Amino acid sequence: MNVLTFGQAEPVARRLRELRGQAPQRSLDARALAALAANPGCRRRAVLDAAGVDKGAVADRLGHPAPFGQSPFAITRGNVFEARLKDDGYAALLEPLRRLRGAPPEGGELAVPDLLPRSAPATRAERTAQALAEAAADPGRWTLLDHPMLRLTVAGSPAYLEPDAVVVHGGRCTVVEIKSFPIIDGSADPAKVGAAARQAAVYVLALQETAAALAGSTADQSPYAADDFPGSPELGVLLVCPRDFSNRPTATVVDVRRELATTRRQLARLTGIEQLLDALPPGTSFDLAPDQAGVPTRPAAELAVAVEAVPAAYSPDCLSTCELGFHCRAQARCEDAVEQLGRGVRGELGSLRTVTAALAAAEHAADSADDEAAARLSHAAALRAEALGAAR
């Protein structure tokens, strides 16, 4: 990953502010970072996320709002569950930790340092690093970092990440991911567990870099190697969820080495943000120009030109991970692009870039003999016609 010096970072930060316009900056959280890592070729998302643009507001203005994100009910339920874990000195959270990590005995001291929750992200990240160093220096002490702030450089731009909790003991730390979906009879929804693992892997990566920076070194790039720096994270995270249909917590260890390897590899493929900015047309801005009531006034057509000046790498997966997914799908359909059919189909079609060209190749076998993908399409079309004829 590219790291900018201070002299380089200031012009880049200024250009990102110009792209964002008057709107407040949206933080790049672990959920968004995991989605970005899953599609590293999407320059559109990389630029808008680096600039802190509210992609949901942009999608609304473009006329393609996305039913994206958690429902208010799920958010409320998650907040209630997390608040319950913190009652009585985090007693409910320590219960599953004792079973899985041998946490302090009943009545044992648990340090919970003040991480300056009302400060700016950069200040909170510095305070978190300081608290992590102090906790790791005392191996016999248990420390719980409640909503710490971690800093991770992504394509030359800083991202600030906030895990639910980090437990430090024995000179190492463990990410605690609190989710409101239930674990019923010892199992949970695999899709939700997978999403939680991908999100937690981002936190582990940030903690690896934080611990390495505190030691004046660099983190081991192998996902199967646990760094020996003080404060380095374990490669298994604690997933804490409600047990069955109650609000009693239960925890399980989730190995995130595979997700960590994928995230590190994909983030390393991201082009440096300064290179992406240099490729933008002069005057490009994603400013919605809101009025005094906060209602956007910028013409949708003008905003669409700015958004489409940044190349996208659309696939149907984007509909569930990106606020701009429905706009990019509409663009892909207008362009007749094969990307609308998915990455697998796009890879199989080779040089055929439009759906119309693929259908034409399937219908004209003689003209497609010199192209392998087209030849396969025409052969498949012939087999389909033969099968339908036999059925009739």
Short mmCIF file of C-alpha atoms in Angstrom, two decimals:
data_model
loop_
_atom_site.label_atom_id
_atom_site.label_comp_id
_atom_site.label_asym_id
_atom_site.label_seq_id
_atom_site.Cartn_x
_atom_site.Cartn_y
_atom_site.Cartn_z
CA MET A 1 0.00 0.00 0.00
CA ASN A 2 1.20 3.48 -0.78
CA VAL A 3 2.00 5.80 2.10
CA LEU A 4 2.10 9.54 1.46
CA THR A 5 4.55 11.86 3.13
CA PHE A 6 3.16 14.96 4.84
CA GLY A 7 4.13 17.17 1.88
CA GLN A 8 2.26 14.89 -0.52
CA ALA A 9 -0.73 14.31 1.76
CA GLU A 10 -1.79 17.96 2.10
CA PRO A 11 -2.45 18.62 -1.64
CA VAL A 12 -4.25 15.27 -1.88
CA ALA A 13 -6.41 16.11 1.15
CA ARG A 14 -7.25 19.49 -0.37
CA ARG A 15 -8.29 17.90 -3.68
CA LEU A 16 -10.43 15.37 -1.84
CA ARG A 17 -12.17 18.21 0.02
CA GLU A 18 -12.85 19.91 -3.32
CA LEU A 19 -14.40 16.71 -4.66
CA ARG A 20 -16.62 16.37 -1.60
CA GLY A 21 -17.77 19.98 -1.66
CA GLN A 22 -19.80 21.40 1.21
CA ALA A 23 -20.95 18.09 2.65
CA PRO A 24 -19.34 16.69 5.82
CA GLN A 25 -16.83 13.91 5.31
CA ARG A 26 -18.15 10.36 5.60
CA SER A 27 -15.75 8.03 7.39
CA LEU A 28 -14.61 4.88 5.60
CA ASP A 29 -15.67 2.17 8.05
CA ALA A 30 -14.68 -1.49 8.08
CA ARG A 31 -17.87 -2.59 6.33
CA ALA A 32 -17.20 -0.22 3.43
CA LEU A 33 -13.51 -1.12 3.38
CA ALA A 34 -14.33 -4.83 3.17
CA ALA A 35 -16.66 -4.11 0.23
CA LEU A 36 -13.96 -2.00 -1.43
CA ALA A 37 -11.44 -4.82 -0.98
CA ALA A 38 -13.89 -7.23 -2.60
CA ASN A 39 -13.90 -5.08 -5.75
CA PRO A 40 -10.48 -3.37 -5.94
CA GLY A 41 -10.84 -2.57 -9.63
CA CYS A 42 -13.66 -0.08 -9.02
CA ARG A 43 -12.02 3.33 -9.28
CA ARG A 44 -15.37 5.05 -8.81
CA ARG A 45 -15.86 3.66 -5.34
CA ALA A 46 -12.20 4.17 -4.42
CA VAL A 47 -12.35 7.90 -5.26
CA LEU A 48 -15.72 8.59 -3.65
CA ASP A 49 -14.80 6.68 -0.49
CA ALA A 50 -11.43 8.40 -0.22
CA ALA A 51 -13.14 11.79 -0.56
CA GLY A 52 -15.70 10.87 2.09
CA VAL A 53 -18.63 11.42 -0.27
CA ASP A 54 -22.08 10.28 0.88
CA LYS A 55 -22.74 7.78 -1.91
CA GLY A 56 -26.31 7.23 -0.73
CA ALA A 57 -27.13 10.93 -1.17
CA VAL A 58 -25.46 10.92 -4.59
CA ALA A 59 -27.49 7.86 -5.65
CA ASP A 60 -30.71 9.55 -4.50
CA ARG A 61 -29.91 12.65 -6.54
CA LEU A 62 -29.12 10.54 -9.60
CA GLY A 63 -32.53 8.89 -9.36
CA HIS A 64 -31.28 5.44 -8.38
CA PRO A 65 -31.68 5.20 -4.59
CA ALA A 66 -30.51 1.93 -3.09
CA PRO A 67 -32.33 0.04 -0.31
CA PHE A 68 -28.93 -0.27 1.30
CA GLY A 69 -27.80 -0.71 4.91
CA GLN A 70 -29.31 -2.07 8.10
CA SER A 71 -32.93 -1.53 8.99
CA PRO A 72 -33.66 0.86 11.89
CA PHE A 73 -35.03 -2.12 13.83
CA ALA A 74 -31.78 -4.07 13.41
CA ILE A 75 -29.71 -1.04 14.43
CA THR A 76 -31.84 -0.47 17.54
CA ARG A 77 -31.70 -4.15 18.47
CA GLY A 78 -27.91 -4.15 18.07
CA ASN A 79 -27.50 -1.04 20.20
CA VAL A 80 -29.67 -2.49 22.96
CA PHE A 81 -27.71 -5.76 22.94
CA GLU A 82 -24.35 -3.99 23.04
CA ALA A 83 -25.49 -1.68 25.86
CA ARG A 84 -26.59 -4.72 27.86
CA LEU A 85 -23.12 -6.25 27.47
CA LYS A 86 -21.58 -3.17 29.09
CA ASP A 87 -23.83 -3.09 32.16
CA ASP A 88 -22.32 -3.83 35.58
CA GLY A 89 -18.73 -3.29 34.50
CA TYR A 90 -18.98 -5.34 31.29
CA ALA A 91 -20.05 -8.40 33.29
CA ALA A 92 -22.15 -9.88 30.47
CA LEU A 93 -19.28 -9.45 28.01
CA LEU A 94 -16.73 -10.99 30.39
CA GLU A 95 -18.85 -14.12 30.83
CA PRO A 96 -18.16 -15.55 27.34
CA LEU A 97 -14.61 -14.18 27.44
CA ARG A 98 -13.88 -16.21 30.56
CA ARG A 99 -14.94 -19.40 28.82
CA LEU A 100 -12.93 -18.78 25.66
CA ARG A 101 -9.93 -16.73 26.73
CA GLY A 102 -9.62 -17.38 30.47
CA ALA A 103 -10.49 -13.77 31.27
CA PRO A 104 -9.94 -12.35 34.78
CA PRO A 105 -11.64 -14.24 37.60
CA GLU A 106 -14.73 -12.93 39.32
CA GLY A 107 -13.84 -9.65 40.96
CA GLY A 108 -10.66 -9.36 38.90
CA GLU A 109 -9.59 -5.92 37.79
CA LEU A 110 -10.42 -4.92 34.22
CA ALA A 111 -8.88 -1.71 32.97
CA VAL A 112 -11.07 0.38 30.64
CA PRO A 113 -9.04 3.44 29.59
CA ASP A 114 -10.64 6.64 28.32
CA LEU A 115 -10.21 6.71 24.54
CA LEU A 116 -11.51 10.28 24.05
CA PRO A 117 -14.72 9.32 22.21
CA ARG A 118 -15.69 12.93 21.46
CA SER A 119 -12.37 13.89 19.86
CA ALA A 120 -11.43 13.96 16.19
CA PRO A 121 -10.61 10.59 14.55
CA ALA A 122 -6.88 11.34 14.28
CA THR A 123 -6.70 12.24 17.99
CA ARG A 124 -8.66 9.14 18.95
CA ALA A 125 -6.35 6.95 16.85
CA GLU A 126 -3.29 8.38 18.63
CA ARG A 127 -4.91 7.80 22.03
CA THR A 128 -5.84 4.22 21.05
CA ALA A 129 -2.25 3.47 20.01
CA GLN A 130 -1.00 4.86 23.31
CA ALA A 131 -3.52 2.79 25.31
CA LEU A 132 -2.61 -0.34 23.33
CA ALA A 133 1.09 0.17 24.05
CA GLU A 134 0.46 0.70 27.76
CA ALA A 135 -1.78 -2.37 28.02
CA ALA A 136 0.64 -4.60 26.09
CA ALA A 137 3.50 -3.53 28.37
CA ASP A 138 1.75 -5.16 31.35
CA PRO A 139 1.13 -8.82 30.36
CA GLY A 140 -0.60 -9.69 33.63
CA ARG A 141 -3.26 -7.05 33.26
CA TRP A 142 -6.56 -7.26 31.38
CA THR A 143 -7.53 -4.17 29.40
CA LEU A 144 -10.68 -3.59 27.38
CA LEU A 145 -10.52 -0.91 24.69
CA ASP A 146 -14.15 0.14 24.23
CA HIS A 147 -14.74 1.39 20.68
CA PRO A 148 -11.09 2.19 19.92
CA MET A 149 -10.15 4.13 16.80
CA LEU A 150 -7.67 2.49 14.42
CA ARG A 151 -5.91 4.08 11.47
CA LEU A 152 -5.22 2.19 8.24
CA THR A 153 -3.68 3.66 5.09
CA VAL A 154 -5.62 2.59 2.00
CA ALA A 155 -4.26 3.57 -1.43
CA GLY A 156 -2.43 6.49 0.14
CA SER A 157 -5.48 7.82 2.02
CA PRO A 158 -6.07 7.31 5.77
CA ALA A 159 -9.13 5.36 6.88
CA TYR A 160 -10.30 5.43 10.50
CA LEU A 161 -11.93 2.26 11.76
CA GLU A 162 -13.88 1.66 14.97
CA PRO A 163 -14.26 -1.94 16.18
CA ASP A 164 -16.74 -2.73 18.94
CA ALA A 165 -14.00 -3.68 21.39
CA VAL A 166 -10.45 -4.96 21.69
CA VAL A 167 -9.28 -7.03 24.67
CA VAL A 168 -5.58 -6.87 25.56
CA HIS A 169 -3.96 -9.52 27.75
CA GLY A 170 -0.63 -11.28 27.87
CA GLY A 171 0.97 -8.75 25.55
CA ARG A 172 -1.48 -9.50 22.69
CA CYS A 173 -4.94 -8.30 21.73
CA THR A 174 -8.14 -9.86 20.44
CA VAL A 175 -10.81 -8.16 18.35
CA VAL A 176 -14.33 -8.47 19.77
CA GLU A 177 -17.09 -8.20 17.17
CA ILE A 178 -20.58 -7.76 18.64
CA LYS A 179 -23.51 -8.68 16.38
CA SER A 180 -27.24 -8.83 17.07
CA PHE A 181 -28.04 -11.87 14.92
CA PRO A 182 -28.62 -14.97 17.08
CA ILE A 183 -26.59 -18.15 17.42
CA ILE A 184 -29.25 -20.86 17.61
CA ASP A 185 -28.30 -24.35 18.78
CA GLY A 186 -24.64 -23.49 18.27
CA SER A 187 -24.94 -22.25 14.67
CA ALA A 188 -25.69 -18.96 12.93
CA ASP A 189 -26.46 -17.70 9.44
CA PRO A 190 -23.29 -18.46 7.42
CA ALA A 191 -23.70 -15.34 5.27
CA LYS A 192 -23.87 -13.10 8.33
CA VAL A 193 -20.93 -14.84 9.99
CA GLY A 194 -18.92 -14.47 6.77
CA ALA A 195 -19.72 -10.76 6.57
CA ALA A 196 -18.69 -10.32 10.21
CA ALA A 197 -15.42 -12.19 9.55
CA ARG A 198 -14.57 -9.96 6.57
CA GLN A 199 -15.28 -6.88 8.64
CA ALA A 200 -13.20 -8.14 11.59
CA ALA A 201 -10.30 -8.99 9.27
CA VAL A 202 -10.02 -5.29 8.43
CA TYR A 203 -9.68 -4.51 12.14
CA VAL A 204 -7.03 -7.21 12.54
CA LEU A 205 -5.08 -5.73 9.62
CA ALA A 206 -5.26 -2.25 11.17
CA LEU A 207 -4.12 -3.59 14.55
CA GLN A 208 -1.20 -5.41 12.93
CA GLU A 209 -0.02 -2.18 11.36
CA THR A 210 -0.57 -0.23 14.59
CA ALA A 211 1.45 -2.72 16.66
CA ALA A 212 4.21 -2.79 14.04
CA ALA A 213 4.35 1.02 13.94
CA LEU A 214 4.63 1.15 17.74
CA ALA A 215 7.58 -1.26 17.48
CA GLY A 216 9.16 0.78 14.69
CA SER A 217 8.86 -2.08 12.21
CA THR A 218 6.51 -3.43 9.55
CA ALA A 219 3.85 -6.12 9.88
CA ASP A 220 4.40 -9.62 8.52
CA GLN A 221 2.47 -9.89 5.24
CA SER A 222 1.74 -13.59 5.67
CA PRO A 223 -1.83 -14.22 6.90
CA TYR A 224 -0.67 -17.34 8.76
CA ALA A 225 2.06 -15.62 10.77
CA ALA A 226 1.24 -13.97 14.08
CA ASP A 227 3.54 -11.00 14.70
CA ASP A 228 5.52 -10.95 17.95
CA PHE A 229 5.26 -7.20 18.45
CA PRO A 230 3.69 -6.11 21.77
CA GLY A 231 -0.02 -5.56 21.21
CA SER A 232 -0.19 -7.65 18.02
CA PRO A 233 -3.65 -9.14 17.36
CA GLU A 234 -4.64 -12.77 17.46
CA LEU A 235 -5.78 -14.19 14.11
CA GLY A 236 -8.98 -15.46 15.67
CA VAL A 237 -11.63 -12.88 16.61
CA LEU A 238 -14.36 -13.23 19.23
CA LEU A 239 -17.83 -13.06 17.73
CA VAL A 240 -20.36 -12.23 20.46
CA CYS A 241 -24.05 -12.74 19.65
CA PRO A 242 -27.33 -13.42 21.48
CA ARG A 243 -27.81 -17.05 22.43
CA ASP A 244 -30.89 -18.68 20.87
CA PHE A 245 -33.84 -16.29 21.26
CA SER A 246 -32.67 -14.55 24.41
CA ASN A 247 -30.42 -11.57 25.08
CA ARG A 248 -27.87 -13.71 26.89
CA PRO A 249 -24.53 -13.45 25.10
CA THR A 250 -22.56 -16.32 23.68
CA ALA A 251 -19.20 -16.12 21.95
CA THR A 252 -17.27 -18.14 19.45
CA VAL A 253 -13.79 -17.80 17.98
CA VAL A 254 -13.79 -17.13 14.24
CA ASP A 255 -10.54 -17.73 12.34
CA VAL A 256 -10.08 -14.80 9.92
CA ARG A 257 -6.78 -15.81 8.30
CA ARG A 258 -8.42 -16.46 4.93
CA GLU A 259 -10.32 -13.15 5.03
CA LEU A 260 -7.16 -11.37 6.17
CA ALA A 261 -5.17 -12.76 3.24
CA THR A 262 -7.88 -11.71 0.76
CA THR A 263 -8.25 -8.24 2.26
CA ARG A 264 -4.50 -7.58 2.29
CA ARG A 265 -4.09 -8.79 -1.30
CA GLN A 266 -7.03 -6.78 -2.62
CA LEU A 267 -6.09 -3.57 -0.80
CA ALA A 268 -2.56 -3.87 -2.16
CA ARG A 269 -4.03 -3.89 -5.68
CA LEU A 270 -5.77 -0.54 -5.19
CA THR A 271 -4.25 2.22 -7.25
CA GLY A 272 -2.83 5.10 -5.20
CA ILE A 273 -5.44 7.80 -4.71
CA GLU A 274 -3.12 10.48 -6.11
CA GLN A 275 -2.99 8.59 -9.42
CA LEU A 276 -6.77 8.35 -9.53
CA LEU A 277 -7.10 12.07 -8.85
CA ASP A 278 -4.66 12.91 -11.63
CA ALA A 279 -6.85 10.99 -14.09
CA LEU A 280 -9.97 13.04 -13.31
CA PRO A 281 -11.10 15.78 -15.72
CA PRO A 282 -10.40 19.31 -14.41
CA GLY A 283 -13.22 20.71 -12.29
CA THR A 284 -14.72 17.35 -11.36
CA SER A 285 -16.80 17.61 -8.19
CA PHE A 286 -19.41 15.50 -6.45
CA ASP A 287 -20.83 18.47 -4.52
CA LEU A 288 -24.63 18.27 -4.27
CA ALA A 289 -24.85 22.04 -3.63
CA PRO A 290 -27.49 21.81 -0.89
CA ASP A 291 -29.63 24.82 -0.02
CA GLN A 292 -30.20 26.16 3.49
CA ALA A 293 -32.68 23.36 4.16
CA GLY A 294 -30.14 20.74 3.06
CA VAL A 295 -31.97 19.90 -0.18
CA PRO A 296 -29.59 19.22 -3.12
CA THR A 297 -29.81 21.81 -5.89
CA ARG A 298 -27.19 20.51 -8.30
CA PRO A 299 -28.70 19.27 -11.58
CA ALA A 300 -28.79 15.48 -11.69
CA ALA A 301 -27.44 15.41 -15.26
CA GLU A 302 -24.40 17.47 -14.26
CA LEU A 303 -23.75 15.23 -11.25
CA ALA A 304 -24.08 12.13 -13.45
CA VAL A 305 -21.36 13.45 -15.77
CA ALA A 306 -19.04 13.90 -12.77
CA VAL A 307 -19.75 10.42 -11.39
CA GLU A 308 -19.35 8.72 -14.75
CA ALA A 309 -16.01 10.47 -15.31
CA VAL A 310 -14.61 7.90 -12.85
CA PRO A 311 -14.60 4.34 -14.30
CA ALA A 312 -16.62 1.75 -12.39
CA ALA A 313 -16.19 -2.02 -12.21
CA TYR A 314 -19.82 -3.06 -11.83
CA SER A 315 -21.01 -6.55 -11.04
CA PRO A 316 -24.35 -7.72 -9.58
CA ASP A 317 -22.61 -8.15 -6.20
CA CYS A 318 -22.44 -4.36 -5.97
CA LEU A 319 -26.20 -4.16 -5.41
CA SER A 320 -25.76 -5.50 -1.88
CA THR A 321 -22.49 -3.75 -0.97
CA CYS A 322 -22.50 -0.28 -2.58
CA GLU A 323 -24.98 2.58 -2.49
CA LEU A 324 -24.21 3.39 -6.13
CA GLY A 325 -24.84 -0.18 -7.28
CA PHE A 326 -28.24 0.55 -8.86
CA HIS A 327 -26.89 3.58 -10.73
CA CYS A 328 -23.94 1.58 -12.06
CA ARG A 329 -26.30 -1.22 -13.10
CA ALA A 330 -28.44 1.26 -15.02
CA GLN A 331 -25.30 2.60 -16.71
CA ALA A 332 -24.16 -0.91 -17.62
CA ARG A 333 -27.58 -1.67 -19.11
CA CYS A 334 -27.57 1.54 -21.14
CA GLU A 335 -24.14 0.66 -22.49
CA ASP A 336 -25.27 -2.94 -23.15
CA ALA A 337 -22.18 -4.02 -21.22
CA VAL A 338 -21.68 -7.69 -20.38
CA GLU A 339 -20.64 -6.69 -16.85
CA GLN A 340 -24.33 -6.58 -15.96
CA LEU A 341 -24.34 -10.39 -16.23
CA GLY A 342 -21.63 -10.91 -13.58
CA ARG A 343 -17.86 -11.32 -13.35
CA GLY A 344 -17.96 -15.00 -14.32
CA VAL A 345 -19.84 -14.33 -17.54
CA ARG A 346 -17.63 -11.33 -18.29
CA GLY A 347 -14.54 -13.52 -18.00
CA GLU A 348 -15.97 -16.25 -20.21
CA LEU A 349 -16.94 -13.87 -23.01
CA GLY A 350 -13.38 -12.69 -23.63
CA SER A 351 -13.28 -9.95 -26.29
CA LEU A 352 -17.08 -9.74 -26.55
CA ARG A 353 -17.91 -6.58 -24.60
CA THR A 354 -21.64 -6.16 -25.21
CA VAL A 355 -24.67 -8.41 -24.81
CA THR A 356 -25.68 -7.65 -28.40
CA ALA A 357 -22.30 -8.86 -29.68
CA ALA A 358 -22.59 -12.04 -27.61
CA LEU A 359 -26.06 -12.79 -28.99
CA ALA A 360 -24.88 -12.09 -32.51
CA ALA A 361 -21.95 -14.48 -32.04
CA ALA A 362 -24.34 -17.17 -30.85
CA GLU A 363 -26.49 -16.77 -33.96
CA HIS A 364 -23.71 -16.65 -36.58
CA ALA A 365 -21.54 -19.72 -36.15
CA ALA A 366 -19.61 -19.25 -39.40
CA ASP A 367 -18.50 -15.74 -38.52
CA SER A 368 -17.30 -16.69 -35.04
CA ALA A 369 -14.86 -19.51 -35.78
CA ASP A 370 -11.85 -17.26 -35.26
CA ASP A 371 -12.91 -16.27 -31.73
CA GLU A 372 -12.91 -18.96 -29.04
CA ALA A 373 -15.62 -17.36 -26.88
CA ALA A 374 -17.83 -16.69 -29.89
CA ALA A 375 -17.33 -20.26 -31.12
CA ARG A 376 -18.38 -21.63 -27.74
CA LEU A 377 -21.47 -19.41 -27.77
CA SER A 378 -22.52 -20.57 -31.22
CA HIS A 379 -21.97 -24.20 -30.24
CA ALA A 380 -24.05 -23.72 -27.09
CA ALA A 381 -26.80 -22.05 -29.13
CA ALA A 382 -26.83 -25.00 -31.53
CA LEU A 383 -27.10 -27.48 -28.65
CA ARG A 384 -29.93 -25.47 -27.13
CA ALA A 385 -31.81 -25.37 -30.43
CA GLU A 386 -31.31 -29.11 -30.84
CA ALA A 387 -32.58 -29.81 -27.33
CA LEU A 388 -35.64 -27.61 -27.79
CA GLY A 389 -36.37 -29.23 -31.13
CA ALA A 390 -36.18 -32.69 -29.59
CA ALA A 391 -38.50 -31.63 -26.77
CA ARG A 392 -41.10 -30.41 -29.24
#
